[in-house]
GROMACS .gro file of C-alpha atoms in nm:
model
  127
    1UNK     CA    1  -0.736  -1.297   0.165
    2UNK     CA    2  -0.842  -0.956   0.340
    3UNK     CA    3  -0.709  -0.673   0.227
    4UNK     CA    4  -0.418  -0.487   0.446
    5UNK     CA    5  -0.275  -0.135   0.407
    6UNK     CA    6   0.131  -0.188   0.341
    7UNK     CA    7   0.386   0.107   0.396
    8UNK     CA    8   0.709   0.141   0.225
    9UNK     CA    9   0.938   0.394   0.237
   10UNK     CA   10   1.251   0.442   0.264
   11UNK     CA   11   1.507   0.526   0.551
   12UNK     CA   12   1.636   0.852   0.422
   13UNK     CA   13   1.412   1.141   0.413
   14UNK     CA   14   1.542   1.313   0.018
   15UNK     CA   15   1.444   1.001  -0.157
   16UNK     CA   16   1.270   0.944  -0.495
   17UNK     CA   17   0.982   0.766  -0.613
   18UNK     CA   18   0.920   0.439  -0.486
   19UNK     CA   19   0.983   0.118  -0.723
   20UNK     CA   20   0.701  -0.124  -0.736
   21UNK     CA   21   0.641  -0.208  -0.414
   22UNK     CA   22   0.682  -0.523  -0.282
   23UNK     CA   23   0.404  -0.743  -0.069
   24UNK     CA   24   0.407  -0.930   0.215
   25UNK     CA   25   0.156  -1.190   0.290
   26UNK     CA   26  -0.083  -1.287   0.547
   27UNK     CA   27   0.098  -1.653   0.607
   28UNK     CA   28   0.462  -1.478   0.568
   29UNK     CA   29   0.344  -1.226   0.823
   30UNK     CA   30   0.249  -1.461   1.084
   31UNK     CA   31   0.498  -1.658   1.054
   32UNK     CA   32   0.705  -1.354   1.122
   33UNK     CA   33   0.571  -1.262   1.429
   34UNK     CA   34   0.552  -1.634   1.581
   35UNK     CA   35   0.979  -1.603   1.517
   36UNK     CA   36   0.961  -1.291   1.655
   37UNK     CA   37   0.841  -1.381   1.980
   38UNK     CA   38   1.044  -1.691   2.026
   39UNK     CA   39   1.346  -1.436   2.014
   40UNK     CA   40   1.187  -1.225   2.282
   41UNK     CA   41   1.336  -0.920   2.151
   42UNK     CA   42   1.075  -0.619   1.997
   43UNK     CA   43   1.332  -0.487   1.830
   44UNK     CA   44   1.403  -0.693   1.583
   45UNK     CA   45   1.294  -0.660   1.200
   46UNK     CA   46   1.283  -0.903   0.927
   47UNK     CA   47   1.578  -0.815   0.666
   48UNK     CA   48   1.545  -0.985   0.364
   49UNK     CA   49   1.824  -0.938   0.104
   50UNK     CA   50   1.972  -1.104  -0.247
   51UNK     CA   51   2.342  -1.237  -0.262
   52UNK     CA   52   2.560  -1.373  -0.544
   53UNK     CA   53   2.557  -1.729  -0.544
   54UNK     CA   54   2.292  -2.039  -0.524
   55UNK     CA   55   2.261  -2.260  -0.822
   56UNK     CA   56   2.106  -2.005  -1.049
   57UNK     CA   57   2.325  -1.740  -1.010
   58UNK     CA   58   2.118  -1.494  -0.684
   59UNK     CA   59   1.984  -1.613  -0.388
   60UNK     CA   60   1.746  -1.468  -0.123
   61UNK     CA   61   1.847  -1.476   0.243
   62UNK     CA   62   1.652  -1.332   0.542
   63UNK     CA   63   1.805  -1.299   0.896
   64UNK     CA   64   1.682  -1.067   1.181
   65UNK     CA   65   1.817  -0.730   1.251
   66UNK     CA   66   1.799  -0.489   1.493
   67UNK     CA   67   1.961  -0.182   1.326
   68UNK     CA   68   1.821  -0.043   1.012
   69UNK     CA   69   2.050   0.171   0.761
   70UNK     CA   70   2.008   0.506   0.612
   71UNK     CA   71   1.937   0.406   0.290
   72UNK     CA   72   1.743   0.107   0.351
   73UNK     CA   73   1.349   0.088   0.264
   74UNK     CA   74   1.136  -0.069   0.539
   75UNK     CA   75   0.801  -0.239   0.487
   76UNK     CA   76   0.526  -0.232   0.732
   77UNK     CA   77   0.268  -0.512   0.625
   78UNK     CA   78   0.020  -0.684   0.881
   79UNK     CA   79   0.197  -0.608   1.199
   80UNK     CA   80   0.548  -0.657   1.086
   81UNK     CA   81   0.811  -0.425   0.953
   82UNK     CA   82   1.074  -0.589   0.706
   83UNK     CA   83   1.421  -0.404   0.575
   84UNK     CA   84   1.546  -0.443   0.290
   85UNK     CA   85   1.915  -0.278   0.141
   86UNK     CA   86   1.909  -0.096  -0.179
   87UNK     CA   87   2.115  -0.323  -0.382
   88UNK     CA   88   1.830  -0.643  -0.279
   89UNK     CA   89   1.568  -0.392  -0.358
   90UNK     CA   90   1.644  -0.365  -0.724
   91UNK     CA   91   1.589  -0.698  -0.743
   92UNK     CA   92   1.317  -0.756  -0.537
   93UNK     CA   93   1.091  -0.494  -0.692
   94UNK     CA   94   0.751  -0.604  -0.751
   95UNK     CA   95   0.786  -0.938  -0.580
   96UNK     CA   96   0.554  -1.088  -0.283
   97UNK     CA   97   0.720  -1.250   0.006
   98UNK     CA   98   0.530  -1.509   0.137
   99UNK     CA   99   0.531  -1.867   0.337
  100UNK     CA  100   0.442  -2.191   0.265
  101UNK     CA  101   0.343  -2.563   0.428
  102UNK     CA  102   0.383  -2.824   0.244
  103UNK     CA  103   0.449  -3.190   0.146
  104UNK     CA  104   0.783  -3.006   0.045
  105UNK     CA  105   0.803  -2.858   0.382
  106UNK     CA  106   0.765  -2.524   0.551
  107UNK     CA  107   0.973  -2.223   0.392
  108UNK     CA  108   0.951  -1.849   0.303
  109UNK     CA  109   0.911  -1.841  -0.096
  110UNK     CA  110   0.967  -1.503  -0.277
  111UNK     CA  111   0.766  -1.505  -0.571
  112UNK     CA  112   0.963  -1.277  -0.806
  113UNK     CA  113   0.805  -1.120  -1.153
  114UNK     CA  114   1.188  -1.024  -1.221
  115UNK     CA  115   1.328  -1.375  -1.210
  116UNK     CA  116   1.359  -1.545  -1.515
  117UNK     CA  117   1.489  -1.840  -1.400
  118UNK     CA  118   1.469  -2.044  -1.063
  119UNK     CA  119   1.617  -2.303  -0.873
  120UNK     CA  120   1.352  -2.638  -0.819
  121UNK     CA  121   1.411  -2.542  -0.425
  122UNK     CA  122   1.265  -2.167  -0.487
  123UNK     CA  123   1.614  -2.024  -0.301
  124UNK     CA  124   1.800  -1.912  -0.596
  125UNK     CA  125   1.698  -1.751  -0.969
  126UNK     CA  126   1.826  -1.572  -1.203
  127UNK     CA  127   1.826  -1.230  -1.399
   0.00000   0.00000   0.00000
């Protein structure tokens, strides 16, 4: 795995120090990029976020987005910039996104140091 330089920072310009960042990987990045050109628009950005729900009580969600907020931290790793809202942050915080193929299939998997538990499908955890 080569090394890559990843910048995080958030939107706003008075903000404090930076939580522990959060890495994207060489597989999750590509993969990125490959759905970003099938949508045809440069604009776009990967948002990744946390919502209430799944089996074990949060779940991740990522959808593209062309319009990034004030207060929202954005994550340039390996050519691709990801946004993520301050609420997911919190609970993102340390975590690597990443992508996997397997006998299970082909899916983004978050893995999350601040989880303590998970769903079997890798979707939802817990706090």
């Amino acid at each position: 795995m080569s090394e890559s330089t990843h910048t995080q920072q958030p939107a706003a310009s008075g903000a404090q120090a930076a939580p522990p960042a959060i890495r994207v990987s060489e597989s999750a990045a590509r993969k990125v990029k490959e759905l970003l050109a099938e949508e045809g628009n440069p604009q776009l950005k990967l948002r990744v976020f946390v919502s209430g729900g799944g089996c074990a009580g949060f779940q991740y969600g990522f959808t593209f987005d062309e319009h990034v907020n004030e207060d929202d931290t954005t994550i340039e790793a390996h050519g691709v910039t990801l946004v993520i809202d301050p609420m997911s942050y919190q609970y993102l915080a340390g975590a690597e996104i990443d992508y996997k193929e397997d006998l299970n299939g082909a899916q983004f998997v978050i893995n999350n140091p601040n989880a303590v538990t998970t769903c079997g499908c890798g979707s939802s955890f817990s706090i």
